[in-house]
Amino acid sequence: MAGSSGPVWSTPSILWLSRDDDGSRHDGFAEYVCTELRDQGKPEGARVIIKVWSHQDMLRDQLTETGAHTCK
């Protein structure tokens, strides 16, 4: 997918994703990822934090959070 990179588990309970930074928040995307994790077998009650970062800034070794959600 252009403008993004693959997911990275920074810890066993924190998943990092990157997306093109279009100036909007990507909290809804992070929430969608939680739904997908649950559909793929994430145990009920297992807490996972999804962080979405600006892809453009990551290419410059900078971190700008553009979205987040905590899966419960």
PDB file of N, CA, C and O in Angstrom:
ATOM      1  N   MET A   1       0.855  -1.167   0.000  1.00  0.00           N
ATOM      2  CA  MET A   1       0.000   0.000   0.000  1.00  0.00           C
ATOM      3  C   MET A   1       0.902   1.231   0.000  1.00  0.00           C
ATOM      4  O   MET A   1       1.774   1.366   0.846  1.00  0.00           O
ATOM      5  N   ALA A   2       0.709   2.120  -0.952  1.00  0.00           N
ATOM      6  CA  ALA A   2       1.508   3.341  -1.030  1.00  0.00           C
ATOM      7  C   ALA A   2       1.197   4.222   0.166  1.00  0.00           C
ATOM      8  O   ALA A   2       0.065   4.317   0.614  1.00  0.00           O
ATOM      9  N   GLY A   3       2.228   4.887   0.676  1.00  0.00           N
ATOM     10  CA  GLY A   3       2.011   5.811   1.768  1.00  0.00           C
ATOM     11  C   GLY A   3       1.811   5.172   3.116  1.00  0.00           C
ATOM     12  O   GLY A   3       1.269   5.785   4.016  1.00  0.00           O
ATOM     13  N   SER A   4       2.252   3.955   3.254  1.00  0.00           N
ATOM     14  CA  SER A   4       2.161   3.295   4.550  1.00  0.00           C
ATOM     15  C   SER A   4       3.251   2.238   4.612  1.00  0.00           C
ATOM     16  O   SER A   4       3.893   1.926   3.628  1.00  0.00           O
ATOM     17  N   SER A   5       3.455   1.735   5.805  1.00  0.00           N
ATOM     18  CA  SER A   5       4.394   0.630   5.957  1.00  0.00           C
ATOM     19  C   SER A   5       3.713  -0.447   6.774  1.00  0.00           C
ATOM     20  O   SER A   5       2.651  -0.233   7.339  1.00  0.00           O
ATOM     21  N   GLY A   6       4.316  -1.608   6.819  1.00  0.00           N
ATOM     22  CA  GLY A   6       3.718  -2.723   7.525  1.00  0.00           C
ATOM     23  C   GLY A   6       3.613  -2.474   9.018  1.00  0.00           C
ATOM     24  O   GLY A   6       4.295  -1.632   9.577  1.00  0.00           O
ATOM     25  N   PRO A   7       2.713  -3.206   9.669  1.00  0.00           N
ATOM     26  CA  PRO A   7       2.545  -3.054  11.116  1.00  0.00           C
ATOM     27  C   PRO A   7       3.775  -3.525  11.869  1.00  0.00           C
ATOM     28  O   PRO A   7       4.485  -4.418  11.430  1.00  0.00           O
ATOM     29  N   VAL A   8       4.019  -2.893  13.013  1.00  0.00           N
ATOM     30  CA  VAL A   8       5.147  -3.244  13.875  1.00  0.00           C
ATOM     31  C   VAL A   8       4.627  -3.360  15.301  1.00  0.00           C
ATOM     32  O   VAL A   8       3.989  -2.436  15.810  1.00  0.00           O
ATOM     33  N   TRP A   9       4.867  -4.503  15.919  1.00  0.00           N
ATOM     34  CA  TRP A   9       4.540  -4.662  17.335  1.00  0.00           C
ATOM     35  C   TRP A   9       5.711  -4.092  18.125  1.00  0.00           C
ATOM     36  O   TRP A   9       6.774  -4.699  18.185  1.00  0.00           O
ATOM     37  N   SER A  10       5.539  -2.895  18.730  1.00  0.00           N
ATOM     38  CA  SER A  10       6.622  -2.288  19.504  1.00  0.00           C
ATOM     39  C   SER A  10       6.786  -2.978  20.852  1.00  0.00           C
ATOM     40  O   SER A  10       7.867  -2.985  21.425  1.00  0.00           O
ATOM     41  N   THR A  11       5.709  -3.550  21.370  1.00  0.00           N
ATOM     42  CA  THR A  11       5.709  -4.428  22.542  1.00  0.00           C
ATOM     43  C   THR A  11       4.610  -5.456  22.255  1.00  0.00           C
ATOM     44  O   THR A  11       3.846  -5.288  21.306  1.00  0.00           O
ATOM     45  N   PRO A  12       4.470  -6.496  23.073  1.00  0.00           N
ATOM     46  CA  PRO A  12       3.398  -7.474  22.815  1.00  0.00           C
ATOM     47  C   PRO A  12       1.985  -6.885  22.863  1.00  0.00           C
ATOM     48  O   PRO A  12       1.044  -7.502  22.373  1.00  0.00           O
ATOM     49  N   SER A  13       1.820  -5.671  23.412  1.00  0.00           N
ATOM     50  CA  SER A  13       0.480  -5.093  23.504  1.00  0.00           C
ATOM     51  C   SER A  13       0.342  -3.736  22.803  1.00  0.00           C
ATOM     52  O   SER A  13      -0.669  -3.065  22.960  1.00  0.00           O
ATOM     53  N   ILE A  14       1.353  -3.320  22.034  1.00  0.00           N
ATOM     54  CA  ILE A  14       1.284  -2.052  21.311  1.00  0.00           C
ATOM     55  C   ILE A  14       1.626  -2.289  19.846  1.00  0.00           C
ATOM     56  O   ILE A  14       2.713  -2.763  19.522  1.00  0.00           O
ATOM     57  N   LEU A  15       0.667  -1.956  18.977  1.00  0.00           N
ATOM     58  CA  LEU A  15       0.834  -2.130  17.543  1.00  0.00           C
ATOM     59  C   LEU A  15       0.976  -0.759  16.885  1.00  0.00           C
ATOM     60  O   LEU A  15       0.124   0.109  17.059  1.00  0.00           O
ATOM     61  N   TRP A  16       2.069  -0.574  16.143  1.00  0.00           N
ATOM     62  CA  TRP A  16       2.319   0.670  15.420  1.00  0.00           C
ATOM     63  C   TRP A  16       1.965   0.469  13.957  1.00  0.00           C
ATOM     64  O   TRP A  16       2.347  -0.527  13.341  1.00  0.00           O
ATOM     65  N   LEU A  17       1.266   1.462  13.391  1.00  0.00           N
ATOM     66  CA  LEU A  17       0.933   1.488  11.967  1.00  0.00           C
ATOM     67  C   LEU A  17       1.276   2.875  11.450  1.00  0.00           C
ATOM     68  O   LEU A  17       1.310   3.836  12.205  1.00  0.00           O
ATOM     69  N   SER A  18       1.522   2.979  10.153  1.00  0.00           N
ATOM     70  CA  SER A  18       1.705   4.302   9.573  1.00  0.00           C
ATOM     71  C   SER A  18       0.761   4.470   8.394  1.00  0.00           C
ATOM     72  O   SER A  18       0.408   3.502   7.725  1.00  0.00           O
ATOM     73  N   ARG A  19       0.337   5.720   8.204  1.00  0.00           N
ATOM     74  CA  ARG A  19      -0.550   6.074   7.084  1.00  0.00           C
ATOM     75  C   ARG A  19      -0.141   7.445   6.576  1.00  0.00           C
ATOM     76  O   ARG A  19       0.471   8.228   7.297  1.00  0.00           O
ATOM     77  N   ASP A  20      -0.524   7.726   5.339  1.00  0.00           N
ATOM     78  CA  ASP A  20      -0.303   9.066   4.813  1.00  0.00           C
ATOM     79  C   ASP A  20      -0.960  10.079   5.742  1.00  0.00           C
ATOM     80  O   ASP A  20      -2.084   9.880   6.197  1.00  0.00           O
ATOM     81  N   ASP A  21      -0.252  11.150   6.030  1.00  0.00           N
ATOM     82  CA  ASP A  21      -0.772  12.207   6.886  1.00  0.00           C
ATOM     83  C   ASP A  21      -1.496  13.218   5.998  1.00  0.00           C
ATOM     84  O   ASP A  21      -0.870  14.019   5.316  1.00  0.00           O
ATOM     85  N   ASP A  22      -2.823  13.141   6.014  1.00  0.00           N
ATOM     86  CA  ASP A  22      -3.624  14.061   5.205  1.00  0.00           C
ATOM     87  C   ASP A  22      -4.180  15.204   6.042  1.00  0.00           C
ATOM     88  O   ASP A  22      -5.057  15.941   5.614  1.00  0.00           O
ATOM     89  N   GLY A  23      -3.666  15.336   7.265  1.00  0.00           N
ATOM     90  CA  GLY A  23      -4.106  16.400   8.155  1.00  0.00           C
ATOM     91  C   GLY A  23      -5.264  16.014   9.053  1.00  0.00           C
ATOM     92  O   GLY A  23      -5.643  16.781   9.935  1.00  0.00           O
ATOM     93  N   SER A  24      -5.837  14.835   8.837  1.00  0.00           N
ATOM     94  CA  SER A  24      -6.955  14.401   9.676  1.00  0.00           C
ATOM     95  C   SER A  24      -6.484  13.346  10.675  1.00  0.00           C
ATOM     96  O   SER A  24      -5.420  12.761  10.532  1.00  0.00           O
ATOM     97  N   ARG A  25      -7.295  13.143  11.692  1.00  0.00           N
ATOM     98  CA  ARG A  25      -7.006  12.110  12.682  1.00  0.00           C
ATOM     99  C   ARG A  25      -7.382  10.751  12.109  1.00  0.00           C
ATOM    100  O   ARG A  25      -8.299  10.636  11.306  1.00  0.00           O
ATOM    101  N   HIS A  26      -6.659   9.717  12.528  1.00  0.00           N
ATOM    102  CA  HIS A  26      -6.921   8.360  12.062  1.00  0.00           C
ATOM    103  C   HIS A  26      -7.351   7.449  13.215  1.00  0.00           C
ATOM    104  O   HIS A  26      -7.056   6.261  13.226  1.00  0.00           O
ATOM    105  N   ASP A  27      -8.070   8.028  14.175  1.00  0.00           N
ATOM    106  CA  ASP A  27      -8.568   7.239  15.305  1.00  0.00           C
ATOM    107  C   ASP A  27      -9.562   6.173  14.841  1.00  0.00           C
ATOM    108  O   ASP A  27      -9.573   5.061  15.358  1.00  0.00           O
ATOM    109  N   GLY A  28     -10.393   6.507  13.865  1.00  0.00           N
ATOM    110  CA  GLY A  28     -11.355   5.541  13.334  1.00  0.00           C
ATOM    111  C   GLY A  28     -10.666   4.359  12.685  1.00  0.00           C
ATOM    112  O   GLY A  28     -11.118   3.216  12.811  1.00  0.00           O
ATOM    113  N   PHE A  29      -9.569   4.625  11.994  1.00  0.00           N
ATOM    114  CA  PHE A  29      -8.792   3.539  11.395  1.00  0.00           C
ATOM    115  C   PHE A  29      -8.219   2.641  12.489  1.00  0.00           C
ATOM    116  O   PHE A  29      -8.257   1.409  12.383  1.00  0.00           O
ATOM    117  N   ALA A  30      -7.700   3.249  13.560  1.00  0.00           N
ATOM    118  CA  ALA A  30      -7.153   2.474  14.676  1.00  0.00           C
ATOM    119  C   ALA A  30      -8.242   1.605  15.307  1.00  0.00           C
ATOM    120  O   ALA A  30      -8.006   0.446  15.653  1.00  0.00           O
ATOM    121  N   GLU A  31      -9.444   2.150  15.437  1.00  0.00           N
ATOM    122  CA  GLU A  31     -10.558   1.372  15.984  1.00  0.00           C
ATOM    123  C   GLU A  31     -10.916   0.214  15.051  1.00  0.00           C
ATOM    124  O   GLU A  31     -11.205  -0.899  15.499  1.00  0.00           O
ATOM    125  N   TYR A  32     -10.897   0.463  13.757  1.00  0.00           N
ATOM    126  CA  TYR A  32     -11.146  -0.597  12.760  1.00  0.00           C
ATOM    127  C   TYR A  32     -10.124  -1.728  12.904  1.00  0.00           C
ATOM    128  O   TYR A  32     -10.478  -2.910  12.835  1.00  0.00           O
ATOM    129  N   VAL A  33      -8.861  -1.378  13.134  1.00  0.00           N
ATOM    130  CA  VAL A  33      -7.814  -2.401  13.304  1.00  0.00           C
ATOM    131  C   VAL A  33      -8.138  -3.262  14.528  1.00  0.00           C
ATOM    132  O   VAL A  33      -7.955  -4.482  14.500  1.00  0.00           O
ATOM    133  N   CYS A  34      -8.661  -2.653  15.584  1.00  0.00           N
ATOM    134  CA  CYS A  34      -9.074  -3.428  16.764  1.00  0.00           C
ATOM    135  C   CYS A  34     -10.135  -4.461  16.387  1.00  0.00           C
ATOM    136  O   CYS A  34     -10.077  -5.610  16.837  1.00  0.00           O
ATOM    137  N   THR A  35     -11.089  -4.058  15.570  1.00  0.00           N
ATOM    138  CA  THR A  35     -12.133  -4.975  15.115  1.00  0.00           C
ATOM    139  C   THR A  35     -11.519  -6.137  14.346  1.00  0.00           C
ATOM    140  O   THR A  35     -11.889  -7.295  14.544  1.00  0.00           O
ATOM    141  N   GLU A  36     -10.575  -5.829  13.479  1.00  0.00           N
ATOM    142  CA  GLU A  36      -9.911  -6.877  12.702  1.00  0.00           C
ATOM    143  C   GLU A  36      -9.109  -7.821  13.605  1.00  0.00           C
ATOM    144  O   GLU A  36      -9.122  -9.037  13.391  1.00  0.00           O
ATOM    145  N   LEU A  37      -8.426  -7.277  14.601  1.00  0.00           N
ATOM    146  CA  LEU A  37      -7.682  -8.132  15.538  1.00  0.00           C
ATOM    147  C   LEU A  37      -8.629  -9.085  16.264  1.00  0.00           C
ATOM    148  O   LEU A  37      -8.331 -10.271  16.424  1.00  0.00           O
ATOM    149  N   ARG A  38      -9.771  -8.560  16.686  1.00  0.00           N
ATOM    150  CA  ARG A  38     -10.766  -9.393  17.380  1.00  0.00           C
ATOM    151  C   ARG A  38     -11.274 -10.484  16.431  1.00  0.00           C
ATOM    152  O   ARG A  38     -11.392 -11.641  16.810  1.00  0.00           O
ATOM    153  N   ASP A  39     -11.564 -10.104  15.179  1.00  0.00           N
ATOM    154  CA  ASP A  39     -12.043 -11.091  14.203  1.00  0.00           C
ATOM    155  C   ASP A  39     -10.993 -12.156  13.902  1.00  0.00           C
ATOM    156  O   ASP A  39     -11.334 -13.278  13.515  1.00  0.00           O
ATOM    157  N   GLN A  40      -9.717 -11.817  14.076  1.00  0.00           N
ATOM    158  CA  GLN A  40      -8.632 -12.761  13.803  1.00  0.00           C
ATOM    159  C   GLN A  40      -8.217 -13.559  15.041  1.00  0.00           C
ATOM    160  O   GLN A  40      -7.227 -14.283  15.008  1.00  0.00           O
ATOM    161  N   GLY A  41      -8.951 -13.378  16.156  1.00  0.00           N
ATOM    162  CA  GLY A  41      -8.711 -14.237  17.309  1.00  0.00           C
ATOM    163  C   GLY A  41      -8.099 -13.580  18.527  1.00  0.00           C
ATOM    164  O   GLY A  41      -7.687 -14.271  19.460  1.00  0.00           O
ATOM    165  N   LYS A  42      -8.017 -12.231  18.568  1.00  0.00           N
ATOM    166  CA  LYS A  42      -7.514 -11.582  19.778  1.00  0.00           C
ATOM    167  C   LYS A  42      -8.422 -11.980  20.930  1.00  0.00           C
ATOM    168  O   LYS A  42      -9.644 -11.857  20.832  1.00  0.00           O
ATOM    169  N   PRO A  43      -7.863 -12.489  22.009  1.00  0.00           N
ATOM    170  CA  PRO A  43      -8.706 -12.922  23.131  1.00  0.00           C
ATOM    171  C   PRO A  43      -9.539 -11.774  23.696  1.00  0.00           C
ATOM    172  O   PRO A  43      -9.065 -10.639  23.791  1.00  0.00           O
ATOM    173  N   GLU A  44     -10.780 -12.073  24.036  1.00  0.00           N
ATOM    174  CA  GLU A  44     -11.668 -11.092  24.657  1.00  0.00           C
ATOM    175  C   GLU A  44     -11.013 -10.562  25.929  1.00  0.00           C
ATOM    176  O   GLU A  44     -10.509 -11.336  26.742  1.00  0.00           O
ATOM    177  N   GLY A  45     -10.982  -9.268  26.097  1.00  0.00           N
ATOM    178  CA  GLY A  45     -10.392  -8.657  27.284  1.00  0.00           C
ATOM    179  C   GLY A  45      -8.907  -8.396  27.170  1.00  0.00           C
ATOM    180  O   GLY A  45      -8.334  -7.720  28.027  1.00  0.00           O
ATOM    181  N   ALA A  46      -8.250  -8.898  26.134  1.00  0.00           N
ATOM    182  CA  ALA A  46      -6.825  -8.633  25.943  1.00  0.00           C
ATOM    183  C   ALA A  46      -6.672  -7.188  25.468  1.00  0.00           C
ATOM    184  O   ALA A  46      -7.262  -6.786  24.478  1.00  0.00           O
ATOM    185  N   ARG A  47      -5.901  -6.417  26.201  1.00  0.00           N
ATOM    186  CA  ARG A  47      -5.736  -5.000  25.883  1.00  0.00           C
ATOM    187  C   ARG A  47      -4.610  -4.817  24.871  1.00  0.00           C
ATOM    188  O   ARG A  47      -3.491  -5.278  25.081  1.00  0.00           O
ATOM    189  N   VAL A  48      -4.919  -4.132  23.775  1.00  0.00           N
ATOM    190  CA  VAL A  48      -3.929  -3.807  22.747  1.00  0.00           C
ATOM    191  C   VAL A  48      -4.086  -2.323  22.425  1.00  0.00           C
ATOM    192  O   VAL A  48      -5.194  -1.845  22.217  1.00  0.00           O
ATOM    193  N   ILE A  49      -2.977  -1.616  22.405  1.00  0.00           N
ATOM    194  CA  ILE A  49      -2.985  -0.197  22.045  1.00  0.00           C
ATOM    195  C   ILE A  49      -2.537  -0.076  20.598  1.00  0.00           C
ATOM    196  O   ILE A  49      -1.481  -0.587  20.226  1.00  0.00           O
ATOM    197  N   ILE A  50      -3.365   0.582  19.789  1.00  0.00           N
ATOM    198  CA  ILE A  50      -3.048   0.824  18.390  1.00  0.00           C
ATOM    199  C   ILE A  50      -2.578   2.272  18.268  1.00  0.00           C
ATOM    200  O   ILE A  50      -3.279   3.190  18.708  1.00  0.00           O
ATOM    201  N   LYS A  51      -1.412   2.487  17.690  1.00  0.00           N
ATOM    202  CA  LYS A  51      -0.884   3.830  17.429  1.00  0.00           C
ATOM    203  C   LYS A  51      -0.704   3.992  15.931  1.00  0.00           C
ATOM    204  O   LYS A  51      -0.116   3.133  15.278  1.00  0.00           O
ATOM    205  N   VAL A  52      -1.222   5.085  15.382  1.00  0.00           N
ATOM    206  CA  VAL A  52      -1.067   5.384  13.959  1.00  0.00           C
ATOM    207  C   VAL A  52      -0.157   6.601  13.853  1.00  0.00           C
ATOM    208  O   VAL A  52      -0.379   7.627  14.510  1.00  0.00           O
ATOM    209  N   TRP A  53       0.871   6.461  13.036  1.00  0.00           N
ATOM    210  CA  TRP A  53       1.894   7.508  12.882  1.00  0.00           C
ATOM    211  C   TRP A  53       1.901   8.024  11.454  1.00  0.00           C
ATOM    212  O   TRP A  53       1.562   7.310  10.518  1.00  0.00           O
ATOM    213  N   SER A  54       2.334   9.267  11.293  1.00  0.00           N
ATOM    214  CA  SER A  54       2.473   9.874   9.970  1.00  0.00           C
ATOM    215  C   SER A  54       3.575   9.153   9.196  1.00  0.00           C
ATOM    216  O   SER A  54       4.729   9.108   9.633  1.00  0.00           O
ATOM    217  N   HIS A  55       3.214   8.589   8.057  1.00  0.00           N
ATOM    218  CA  HIS A  55       4.187   7.876   7.225  1.00  0.00           C
ATOM    219  C   HIS A  55       5.289   8.821   6.749  1.00  0.00           C
ATOM    220  O   HIS A  55       6.472   8.482   6.798  1.00  0.00           O
ATOM    221  N   GLN A  56       4.905  10.020   6.316  1.00  0.00           N
ATOM    222  CA  GLN A  56       5.891  10.971   5.822  1.00  0.00           C
ATOM    223  C   GLN A  56       6.909  11.330   6.899  1.00  0.00           C
ATOM    224  O   GLN A  56       8.111  11.402   6.628  1.00  0.00           O
ATOM    225  N   ASP A  57       6.439  11.552   8.124  1.00  0.00           N
ATOM    226  CA  ASP A  57       7.361  11.897   9.207  1.00  0.00           C
ATOM    227  C   ASP A  57       8.253  10.724   9.582  1.00  0.00           C
ATOM    228  O   ASP A  57       9.429  10.914   9.910  1.00  0.00           O
ATOM    229  N   MET A  58       7.726   9.509   9.530  1.00  0.00           N
ATOM    230  CA  MET A  58       8.556   8.339   9.845  1.00  0.00           C
ATOM    231  C   MET A  58       9.717   8.214   8.861  1.00  0.00           C
ATOM    232  O   MET A  58      10.813   7.816   9.246  1.00  0.00           O
ATOM    233  N   LEU A  59       9.484   8.589   7.604  1.00  0.00           N
ATOM    234  CA  LEU A  59      10.567   8.547   6.622  1.00  0.00           C
ATOM    235  C   LEU A  59      11.664   9.544   6.963  1.00  0.00           C
ATOM    236  O   LEU A  59      12.811   9.381   6.532  1.00  0.00           O
ATOM    237  N   ARG A  60      11.323  10.571   7.759  1.00  0.00           N
ATOM    238  CA  ARG A  60      12.302  11.576   8.204  1.00  0.00           C
ATOM    239  C   ARG A  60      12.773  11.303   9.635  1.00  0.00           C
ATOM    240  O   ARG A  60      13.299  12.186  10.298  1.00  0.00           O
ATOM    241  N   ASP A  61      12.545  10.070  10.121  1.00  0.00           N
ATOM    242  CA  ASP A  61      12.920   9.676  11.492  1.00  0.00           C
ATOM    243  C   ASP A  61      12.252  10.541  12.554  1.00  0.00           C
ATOM    244  O   ASP A  61      12.845  10.860  13.581  1.00  0.00           O
ATOM    245  N   GLN A  62      11.014  10.939  12.300  1.00  0.00           N
ATOM    246  CA  GLN A  62      10.221  11.695  13.265  1.00  0.00           C
ATOM    247  C   GLN A  62       8.939  10.907  13.541  1.00  0.00           C
ATOM    248  O   GLN A  62       8.469  10.165  12.691  1.00  0.00           O
ATOM    249  N   LEU A  63       8.392  11.096  14.733  1.00  0.00           N
ATOM    250  CA  LEU A  63       7.137  10.439  15.084  1.00  0.00           C
ATOM    251  C   LEU A  63       6.062  11.485  15.335  1.00  0.00           C
ATOM    252  O   LEU A  63       6.193  12.306  16.235  1.00  0.00           O
ATOM    253  N   THR A  64       5.029  11.455  14.514  1.00  0.00           N
ATOM    254  CA  THR A  64       3.860  12.307  14.701  1.00  0.00           C
ATOM    255  C   THR A  64       2.646  11.391  14.741  1.00  0.00           C
ATOM    256  O   THR A  64       2.309  10.755  13.742  1.00  0.00           O
ATOM    257  N   GLU A  65       2.031  11.295  15.914  1.00  0.00           N
ATOM    258  CA  GLU A  65       0.862  10.432  16.057  1.00  0.00           C
ATOM    259  C   GLU A  65      -0.332  11.071  15.372  1.00  0.00           C
ATOM    260  O   GLU A  65      -0.656  12.229  15.618  1.00  0.00           O
ATOM    261  N   THR A  66      -0.996  10.293  14.512  1.00  0.00           N
ATOM    262  CA  THR A  66      -2.188  10.790  13.818  1.00  0.00           C
ATOM    263  C   THR A  66      -3.442  10.024  14.222  1.00  0.00           C
ATOM    264  O   THR A  66      -4.531  10.355  13.775  1.00  0.00           O
ATOM    265  N   GLY A  67      -3.293   9.009  15.075  1.00  0.00           N
ATOM    266  CA  GLY A  67      -4.453   8.265  15.542  1.00  0.00           C
ATOM    267  C   GLY A  67      -4.058   7.280  16.617  1.00  0.00           C
ATOM    268  O   GLY A  67      -2.894   6.887  16.716  1.00  0.00           O
ATOM    269  N   ALA A  68      -5.048   6.885  17.405  1.00  0.00           N
ATOM    270  CA  ALA A  68      -4.818   5.895  18.456  1.00  0.00           C
ATOM    271  C   ALA A  68      -6.150   5.322  18.911  1.00  0.00           C
ATOM    272  O   ALA A  68      -7.195   5.970  18.794  1.00  0.00           O
ATOM    273  N   HIS A  69      -6.090   4.122  19.432  1.00  0.00           N
ATOM    274  CA  HIS A  69      -7.264   3.485  20.030  1.00  0.00           C
ATOM    275  C   HIS A  69      -6.772   2.350  20.911  1.00  0.00           C
ATOM    276  O   HIS A  69      -5.787   1.680  20.584  1.00  0.00           O
ATOM    277  N   THR A  70      -7.449   2.129  22.016  1.00  0.00           N
ATOM    278  CA  THR A  70      -7.135   1.015  22.897  1.00  0.00           C
ATOM    279  C   THR A  70      -8.215  -0.042  22.748  1.00  0.00           C
ATOM    280  O   THR A  70      -9.396   0.223  22.974  1.00  0.00           O
ATOM    281  N   CYS A  71      -7.803  -1.231  22.305  1.00  0.00           N
ATOM    282  CA  CYS A  71      -8.719  -2.358  22.158  1.00  0.00           C
ATOM    283  C   CYS A  71      -8.870  -3.017  23.521  1.00  0.00           C
ATOM    284  O   CYS A  71      -7.878  -3.250  24.206  1.00  0.00           O
ATOM    285  N   LYS A  72     -10.095  -3.345  23.856  1.00  0.00           N
ATOM    286  CA  LYS A  72     -10.341  -4.009  25.142  1.00  0.00           C
ATOM    287  C   LYS A  72     -11.120  -5.280  24.924  1.00  0.00           C
ATOM    288  O   LYS A  72     -11.771  -5.467  23.955  1.00  0.00           O
TER     289      LYS A  72
END
